[in-house]
């Protein structure tokens, strides 16, 4: 069985929902479908929650009314049978009344998560009703019945597998199994969400639980490109990536995929394909545990980086210096992207400036601190094992006219990173494309 996940744009209109139905039923084989909320819906739900936090029920009700009008219009466009229209209208009215019920109660983060979860509830119900109207054997499985996180807010794979297996056995014989992405229950049974990677994470967890043949992530982009098409000319989709390569690209700027969401698929050895609902016949990108040896695959960039350098003569041969420095960042829950060390100093980059002032004050206890803002990390990804001779020369040749603040290599066999000024980003990305891909 294949798992197919469709994002908000892919189910953003009645016409898109009809196209999704064609895609999932094309093979005639049983499939498991994960759906996001219709595009724009989650933003509206967050806005409703924001009004309620601010104790403005009138503002919340106005947004709810706008959302209701939008969805009722979709009902008339999506269905042909009066019975299906009425069934869906009744469901949507109950959903809107549920949202309105929060305007009369004390509002906390728990209620916010319950509100945000309704986007996926509505999209999955509408699509399954449409499929059933078309005579397709489709069943809606509530993600809240099997998708759960543990006390550390991490997915509980054993629970998910056991519960989902029982639900699938109970609903055996259907062609399409549909569930909601993103939402789950936490270890205490409360409605929660998977946060990182959202619906992609759901699809990956379900794929691993079902030992699926393949996990397909359908968006409005034809896979991961070898560079940023918004910045660089002549980019092309990368047809094959190792999981580690995909994670590096996702972390350093490729927005199509969250770096952690495919980990369950990676550990289960299940390939993940990134496909385009607007161009369903395009090859897309396949991510697996297979490596194409000696090949540079892609370039990505991450903006809004801050470089911090601590220079100290006391660092020379001083044990515990780096531990003390890293503990400062840990205490302020600020991850570090890149690290470079020398005998008298250490440089590192971060992308979260929330506690920059406090971090700098703490670091000044150990040395002279210099901060550079407006920086950008550019990473080159591929099979960059140190035994592959010549690739460093090729990459450095492309960067020869770009001022480089830091270089990081050796922490991964799949990545070499450069810290540069944001103003040099476009030149750097285009130069790397010209040297690595367009010759």
Coordinates of C-alpha atoms in Angstrom, one line a residue:
X1 CA 0.0 0.0 0.0
X2 CA 1.1 3.5 -0.8
X3 CA 0.7 6.5 1.5
X4 CA -0.2 9.8 -0.3
X5 CA -0.1 13.1 1.5
X6 CA -1.7 16.2 -0.1
X7 CA -1.0 19.8 1.2
X8 CA -3.3 22.7 1.6
X9 CA -2.9 24.0 -1.9
X10 CA -3.6 20.5 -3.4
X11 CA -7.0 20.5 -1.7
X12 CA -7.5 24.3 -1.7
X13 CA -10.6 24.4 -4.0
X14 CA -13.4 22.0 -5.0
X15 CA -11.6 21.5 -8.4
X16 CA -8.4 20.6 -6.7
X17 CA -10.3 18.1 -4.4
X18 CA -11.7 16.5 -7.6
X19 CA -8.2 16.2 -9.1
X20 CA -6.9 14.7 -5.9
X21 CA -9.6 12.1 -6.1
X22 CA -8.5 11.2 -9.6
X23 CA -4.9 10.8 -8.5
X24 CA -5.6 8.6 -5.6
X25 CA -7.9 6.3 -7.5
X26 CA -5.9 6.1 -10.7
X27 CA -4.1 2.9 -9.9
X28 CA -7.2 1.1 -8.6
X29 CA -5.1 -0.2 -5.7
X30 CA -5.8 0.5 -2.0
X31 CA -4.1 3.7 -0.8
X32 CA -3.9 5.6 2.4
X33 CA -4.4 9.4 2.0
X34 CA -3.3 12.1 4.5
X35 CA -4.8 15.5 3.9
X36 CA -3.9 19.0 5.2
X37 CA -6.5 21.7 5.8
X38 CA -7.7 23.7 2.8
X39 CA -5.2 26.5 2.0
X40 CA -6.0 29.6 4.1
X41 CA -8.1 27.7 6.6
X42 CA -5.4 27.2 9.3
X43 CA -4.5 30.9 9.1
X44 CA -8.2 31.8 9.7
X45 CA -8.3 29.4 12.6
X46 CA -5.2 30.9 14.1
X47 CA -6.7 34.4 13.7
X48 CA -9.9 33.2 15.5
X49 CA -7.7 31.9 18.4
X50 CA -5.8 35.2 18.5
X51 CA -9.1 37.2 18.8
X52 CA -10.1 34.9 21.6
X53 CA -6.8 35.3 23.5
X54 CA -7.4 39.0 23.2
X55 CA -10.9 38.6 24.7
X56 CA -12.5 39.9 21.5
X57 CA -15.4 37.4 20.7
X58 CA -16.9 39.7 18.1
X59 CA -13.7 39.6 16.0
X60 CA -13.6 35.8 16.3
X61 CA -17.2 35.4 15.3
X62 CA -16.7 37.6 12.2
X63 CA -13.8 35.4 11.0
X64 CA -16.0 32.3 11.7
X65 CA -18.8 33.7 9.7
X66 CA -16.4 34.5 6.8
X67 CA -15.1 30.9 7.0
X68 CA -18.6 29.5 7.0
X69 CA -19.6 31.4 3.9
X70 CA -16.5 30.2 2.1
X71 CA -17.1 26.6 2.9
X72 CA -20.8 26.7 2.1
X73 CA -19.9 28.0 -1.4
X74 CA -17.5 25.1 -1.8
X75 CA -20.3 22.6 -1.0
X76 CA -22.4 23.8 -4.0
X77 CA -19.4 23.6 -6.3
X78 CA -18.1 20.2 -5.1
X79 CA -21.2 17.9 -4.9
X80 CA -24.0 17.1 -7.3
X81 CA -26.4 15.1 -5.1
X82 CA -28.7 17.0 -2.8
X83 CA -28.2 14.3 -0.1
X84 CA -24.5 14.8 -0.1
X85 CA -24.8 18.5 0.0
X86 CA -27.1 18.4 3.0
X87 CA -25.0 15.9 4.8
X88 CA -21.9 18.1 4.3
X89 CA -23.7 21.3 5.2
X90 CA -24.9 19.8 8.5
X91 CA -21.3 18.7 9.3
X92 CA -19.9 22.1 8.5
X93 CA -22.6 23.9 10.5
X94 CA -21.7 21.7 13.5
X95 CA -18.1 22.6 13.0
X96 CA -18.8 26.3 12.9
X97 CA -21.0 26.1 16.0
X98 CA -18.2 24.2 17.7
X99 CA -15.8 27.1 16.9
X100 CA -18.4 29.6 18.2
X101 CA -18.6 27.7 21.5
X102 CA -15.1 28.9 22.4
X103 CA -16.3 32.5 22.3
X104 CA -18.1 31.9 25.6
X105 CA -15.4 30.2 27.6
X106 CA -12.0 30.8 29.2
X107 CA -9.4 30.5 26.4
X108 CA -6.1 28.7 26.8
X109 CA -3.5 27.0 24.6
X110 CA -5.5 23.8 24.9
X111 CA -8.5 25.4 23.3
X112 CA -6.3 26.9 20.6
X113 CA -5.0 23.5 19.6
X114 CA -8.6 22.2 19.4
X115 CA -9.6 25.1 17.1
X116 CA -6.6 24.7 14.8
X117 CA -7.3 21.0 14.5
X118 CA -10.7 21.7 12.8
X119 CA -9.1 22.6 9.4
X120 CA -8.0 19.0 8.8
X121 CA -11.3 17.7 10.2
X122 CA -13.3 19.7 7.6
X123 CA -11.1 19.0 4.5
X124 CA -11.0 15.2 5.1
X125 CA -14.8 15.1 5.7
X126 CA -15.5 17.0 2.5
X127 CA -13.2 14.8 0.4
X128 CA -14.4 11.5 1.7
X129 CA -18.0 12.6 1.1
X130 CA -17.1 13.5 -2.5
X131 CA -15.4 10.1 -3.0
X132 CA -18.4 8.3 -1.6
X133 CA -20.7 10.3 -3.9
X134 CA -18.6 9.1 -6.8
X135 CA -19.1 5.5 -5.8
X136 CA -15.6 5.0 -4.4
X137 CA -15.2 2.8 -1.4
X138 CA -13.6 5.4 0.8
X139 CA -13.5 5.5 4.6
X140 CA -12.5 8.4 7.0
X141 CA -10.3 7.4 9.9
X142 CA -10.0 9.9 12.7
X143 CA -6.3 10.6 13.3
X144 CA -7.1 11.4 17.0
X145 CA -7.9 7.6 17.4
X146 CA -4.3 6.5 16.6
X147 CA -1.9 9.4 16.3
X148 CA -0.3 10.1 19.7
X149 CA 2.8 11.7 21.2
X150 CA 4.6 10.7 24.4
X151 CA 5.4 12.7 27.5
X152 CA 8.4 14.3 25.6
X153 CA 6.0 15.5 22.8
X154 CA 7.6 13.0 20.4
X155 CA 5.5 10.6 18.3
X156 CA 4.8 7.2 20.0
X157 CA 5.5 4.7 17.1
X158 CA 4.5 1.6 19.1
X159 CA 1.1 3.0 20.1
X160 CA 0.5 4.4 16.5
X161 CA 1.3 1.0 14.9
X162 CA -0.9 -1.0 17.3
X163 CA -3.9 1.3 17.1
X164 CA -3.7 1.8 13.4
X165 CA -3.3 -2.0 12.7
X166 CA -6.6 -2.6 14.6
X167 CA -8.4 0.2 12.8
X168 CA -7.2 -1.0 9.4
X169 CA -8.4 -4.5 10.2
X170 CA -11.8 -3.3 11.2
X171 CA -12.1 -1.3 8.0
X172 CA -10.7 -3.9 5.6
X173 CA -11.8 -3.9 2.0
X174 CA -11.9 -0.2 1.2
X175 CA -10.1 1.4 -1.7
X176 CA -9.2 4.7 0.0
X177 CA -8.4 5.3 3.6
X178 CA -8.3 9.0 4.5
X179 CA -7.1 10.7 7.7
X180 CA -6.0 14.1 8.9
X181 CA -2.5 15.3 8.9
X182 CA -0.8 17.4 11.6
X183 CA -3.2 16.7 14.5
X184 CA -2.8 14.1 17.2
X185 CA -3.4 13.5 20.9
X186 CA -0.7 14.0 23.5
X187 CA 0.2 11.5 26.3
X188 CA -2.6 12.9 28.4
X189 CA -5.3 12.4 25.8
X190 CA -5.6 16.1 24.9
X191 CA -5.8 17.3 21.3
X192 CA -2.4 18.4 20.2
X193 CA -0.3 18.6 17.0
X194 CA 2.9 17.3 15.5
X195 CA 4.3 20.8 14.9
X196 CA 7.5 20.0 12.9
X197 CA 6.6 19.1 9.4
X198 CA 2.9 18.7 10.2
X199 CA 1.1 16.6 7.7
X200 CA 4.3 15.3 6.2
X201 CA 5.3 13.9 9.6
X202 CA 1.9 12.2 9.8
X203 CA 2.4 10.6 6.4
X204 CA 5.8 9.4 7.4
X205 CA 4.7 7.9 10.7
X206 CA 1.7 6.1 9.0
X207 CA 4.0 4.8 6.2
X208 CA 6.3 3.3 8.8
X209 CA 3.5 1.9 10.9
X210 CA 1.9 0.2 7.8
X211 CA 5.3 -0.8 6.3
X212 CA 4.1 1.0 3.1
X213 CA 5.6 0.5 -0.3
X214 CA 6.1 4.2 -0.8
X215 CA 5.2 7.5 0.8
X216 CA 4.2 10.3 -1.6
X217 CA 4.3 14.0 -0.6
X218 CA 2.1 15.9 -3.1
X219 CA 2.6 19.7 -3.2
X220 CA 2.5 22.4 -5.9
X221 CA 6.2 22.1 -6.7
X222 CA 7.8 19.4 -8.8
X223 CA 10.3 18.1 -6.2
X224 CA 13.4 19.6 -4.7
X225 CA 15.4 21.7 -7.1
X226 CA 19.2 21.8 -7.4
X227 CA 19.1 25.5 -6.3
X228 CA 16.5 28.1 -5.2
X229 CA 14.3 28.9 -8.3
X230 CA 13.2 32.2 -6.8
X231 CA 16.8 33.4 -6.8
X232 CA 18.7 31.5 -9.5
X233 CA 18.2 30.9 -13.2
X234 CA 18.0 27.5 -14.8
X235 CA 17.3 25.3 -11.8
X236 CA 16.1 21.7 -12.2
X237 CA 14.4 19.1 -10.0
X238 CA 16.8 16.6 -8.3
X239 CA 15.4 13.2 -9.2
X240 CA 17.2 11.2 -6.4
X241 CA 18.4 12.1 -2.9
X242 CA 19.7 10.2 0.1
X243 CA 17.7 10.9 3.3
X244 CA 20.7 12.7 4.7
X245 CA 21.0 14.9 1.7
X246 CA 17.3 15.8 1.8
X247 CA 17.6 16.6 5.5
X248 CA 20.5 18.9 4.9
X249 CA 18.7 20.7 2.1
X250 CA 15.5 21.0 4.1
X251 CA 17.3 22.4 7.2
X252 CA 19.3 24.9 5.1
X253 CA 16.4 26.4 3.2
X254 CA 14.5 24.0 1.0
X255 CA 10.9 24.8 2.2
X256 CA 9.3 21.8 0.4
X257 CA 10.2 19.5 3.3
X258 CA 10.8 19.7 7.0
X259 CA 14.2 18.1 8.0
X260 CA 12.8 15.8 10.7
X261 CA 9.5 14.7 9.2
X262 CA 10.9 11.9 7.0
X263 CA 12.9 10.2 9.8
X264 CA 10.3 7.4 10.4
X265 CA 10.5 6.6 6.7
X266 CA 14.3 6.7 6.8
X267 CA 14.5 4.2 9.7
X268 CA 11.9 1.9 8.1
X269 CA 13.7 2.1 4.7
X270 CA 10.6 3.3 2.9
X271 CA 11.3 5.7 -0.1
X272 CA 9.6 9.1 0.0
X273 CA 8.6 10.8 -3.3
X274 CA 8.0 14.5 -3.7
X275 CA 5.4 15.1 -6.4
X276 CA 3.5 17.9 -8.0
X277 CA -0.4 17.9 -8.1
X278 CA -0.3 20.5 -10.9
X279 CA 2.0 18.3 -13.0
X280 CA 1.2 14.7 -11.8
X281 CA 3.2 13.1 -14.6
X282 CA 6.5 14.8 -13.6
X283 CA 9.1 12.5 -12.1
X284 CA 9.6 14.6 -8.9
X285 CA 12.2 13.7 -6.3
X286 CA 12.7 10.3 -4.7
X287 CA 14.3 10.2 -1.3
X288 CA 15.7 6.9 -0.1
X289 CA 18.7 5.3 1.7
X290 CA 20.5 5.0 -1.7
X291 CA 23.5 7.2 -2.4
X292 CA 24.7 8.3 -5.8
X293 CA 28.4 8.2 -5.3
X294 CA 30.7 11.1 -6.2
X295 CA 27.9 13.5 -7.2
X296 CA 27.0 17.0 -6.0
X297 CA 23.2 17.2 -5.9
X298 CA 22.0 20.7 -4.9
X299 CA 22.6 24.0 -3.2
X300 CA 20.4 25.7 -0.6
X301 CA 20.6 28.9 1.5
X302 CA 19.4 29.9 4.9
X303 CA 18.9 33.6 5.7
X304 CA 18.8 35.7 8.9
X305 CA 21.9 34.1 10.4
X306 CA 23.9 35.7 13.2
X307 CA 27.6 34.9 13.5
X308 CA 29.2 35.1 17.0
X309 CA 33.0 34.9 17.7
X310 CA 34.5 34.5 21.1
X311 CA 38.2 35.2 21.3
X312 CA 40.2 34.3 24.4
X313 CA 43.8 33.7 25.2
X314 CA 42.5 31.6 28.1
X315 CA 41.1 29.1 25.7
X316 CA 44.5 27.8 24.7
X317 CA 44.7 24.3 26.1
X318 CA 41.9 25.1 28.5
X319 CA 39.7 22.0 29.1
X320 CA 35.9 22.7 29.5
X321 CA 36.0 26.0 27.5
X322 CA 33.7 24.8 24.7
X323 CA 31.4 23.0 27.2
X324 CA 30.9 26.3 29.0
X325 CA 30.2 28.1 25.8
X326 CA 27.7 25.6 24.5
X327 CA 25.9 25.4 27.9
X328 CA 25.1 29.1 27.5
X329 CA 23.3 28.5 24.2
X330 CA 21.6 25.5 25.7
X331 CA 20.3 27.5 28.7
X332 CA 18.6 29.9 26.3
X333 CA 17.3 27.1 24.1
X334 CA 19.2 28.5 21.1
X335 CA 20.4 25.9 18.5
X336 CA 23.8 26.4 16.8
X337 CA 24.1 25.9 13.1
X338 CA 27.8 26.0 12.3
X339 CA 30.9 25.8 14.5
X340 CA 34.6 26.6 13.7
X341 CA 37.4 26.6 16.3
X342 CA 41.0 27.6 16.5
X343 CA 43.6 27.7 19.3
X344 CA 42.4 31.1 20.5
X345 CA 38.8 31.4 19.6
X346 CA 35.5 29.8 18.4
X347 CA 33.0 31.1 15.9
X348 CA 29.5 29.8 15.6
X349 CA 26.2 30.8 13.8
X350 CA 22.6 30.9 15.1
X351 CA 19.3 31.7 13.4
X352 CA 17.4 32.7 16.5
X353 CA 18.0 36.2 17.9
X354 CA 15.4 36.0 20.7
X355 CA 18.0 35.8 23.5
X356 CA 21.0 37.3 21.6
X357 CA 21.6 40.0 24.2
X358 CA 21.6 37.6 27.2
X359 CA 23.9 35.1 25.3
X360 CA 26.4 37.8 24.4
X361 CA 26.5 39.0 28.1
X362 CA 27.2 35.5 29.3
X363 CA 29.8 34.9 26.7
X364 CA 31.7 38.0 27.7
X365 CA 32.7 36.2 30.9
X366 CA 35.0 34.0 28.8
X367 CA 36.5 36.3 26.2
X368 CA 36.0 39.1 23.7
X369 CA 32.8 38.7 21.7
X370 CA 32.1 39.9 18.2
X371 CA 28.6 39.7 16.6
X372 CA 27.9 39.9 12.8
X373 CA 24.2 40.1 11.7
X374 CA 22.6 40.0 8.3
X375 CA 24.5 36.8 7.4
X376 CA 23.5 33.8 5.3
X377 CA 24.5 30.1 5.3
X378 CA 25.0 28.6 1.8
X379 CA 25.3 24.8 1.8
X380 CA 26.4 22.5 -1.0
X381 CA 24.9 19.0 -0.7
X382 CA 25.8 15.6 -2.3
X383 CA 28.2 12.7 -1.8
X384 CA 31.0 14.8 -0.2
X385 CA 32.9 12.1 1.5
X386 CA 36.5 13.2 2.2
X387 CA 37.9 10.4 0.0
X388 CA 36.2 11.9 -3.1
X389 CA 39.1 14.0 -4.5
X390 CA 38.4 17.3 -6.2
X391 CA 35.0 18.4 -5.1
X392 CA 36.3 21.0 -2.6
X393 CA 38.3 22.6 -5.4
X394 CA 35.2 22.7 -7.6
X395 CA 33.1 24.3 -4.9
X396 CA 35.8 26.8 -3.8
X397 CA 36.3 27.8 -7.4
X398 CA 32.7 28.8 -7.6
X399 CA 33.0 30.9 -4.4
X400 CA 36.3 32.6 -5.3
X401 CA 34.8 36.0 -5.7
X402 CA 32.5 35.8 -2.6
X403 CA 33.8 37.0 0.8
X404 CA 33.4 34.0 3.2
X405 CA 33.1 34.5 7.0
X406 CA 33.2 30.7 7.9
X407 CA 33.5 27.3 6.2
X408 CA 32.2 24.1 7.8
X409 CA 33.1 20.7 6.5
X410 CA 33.6 17.3 8.0
X411 CA 30.6 17.1 10.4
X412 CA 28.6 15.3 7.6
X413 CA 29.5 13.4 4.5
X414 CA 26.8 15.2 2.6
X415 CA 27.4 18.9 3.2
X416 CA 29.9 21.7 3.0
X417 CA 28.6 25.1 4.2
X418 CA 29.7 28.7 3.8
X419 CA 28.7 31.7 6.0
X420 CA 28.5 34.8 3.9
X421 CA 26.7 38.2 3.9
X422 CA 23.1 38.1 2.8
X423 CA 23.8 40.7 0.2
X424 CA 26.2 38.2 -1.5
X425 CA 23.6 35.4 -1.5
X426 CA 22.3 35.7 -5.0
X427 CA 25.8 36.0 -6.5
X428 CA 27.0 33.0 -4.5
X429 CA 24.0 30.7 -5.5
X430 CA 24.2 31.7 -9.2
X431 CA 28.0 31.1 -9.2
X432 CA 27.6 27.7 -7.6
X433 CA 24.9 26.7 -10.1
X434 CA 27.0 27.9 -13.0
X435 CA 30.1 25.9 -11.8
X436 CA 28.3 22.7 -10.5
X437 CA 25.3 22.2 -12.7
X438 CA 25.2 24.4 -15.8
X439 CA 28.6 23.7 -17.5

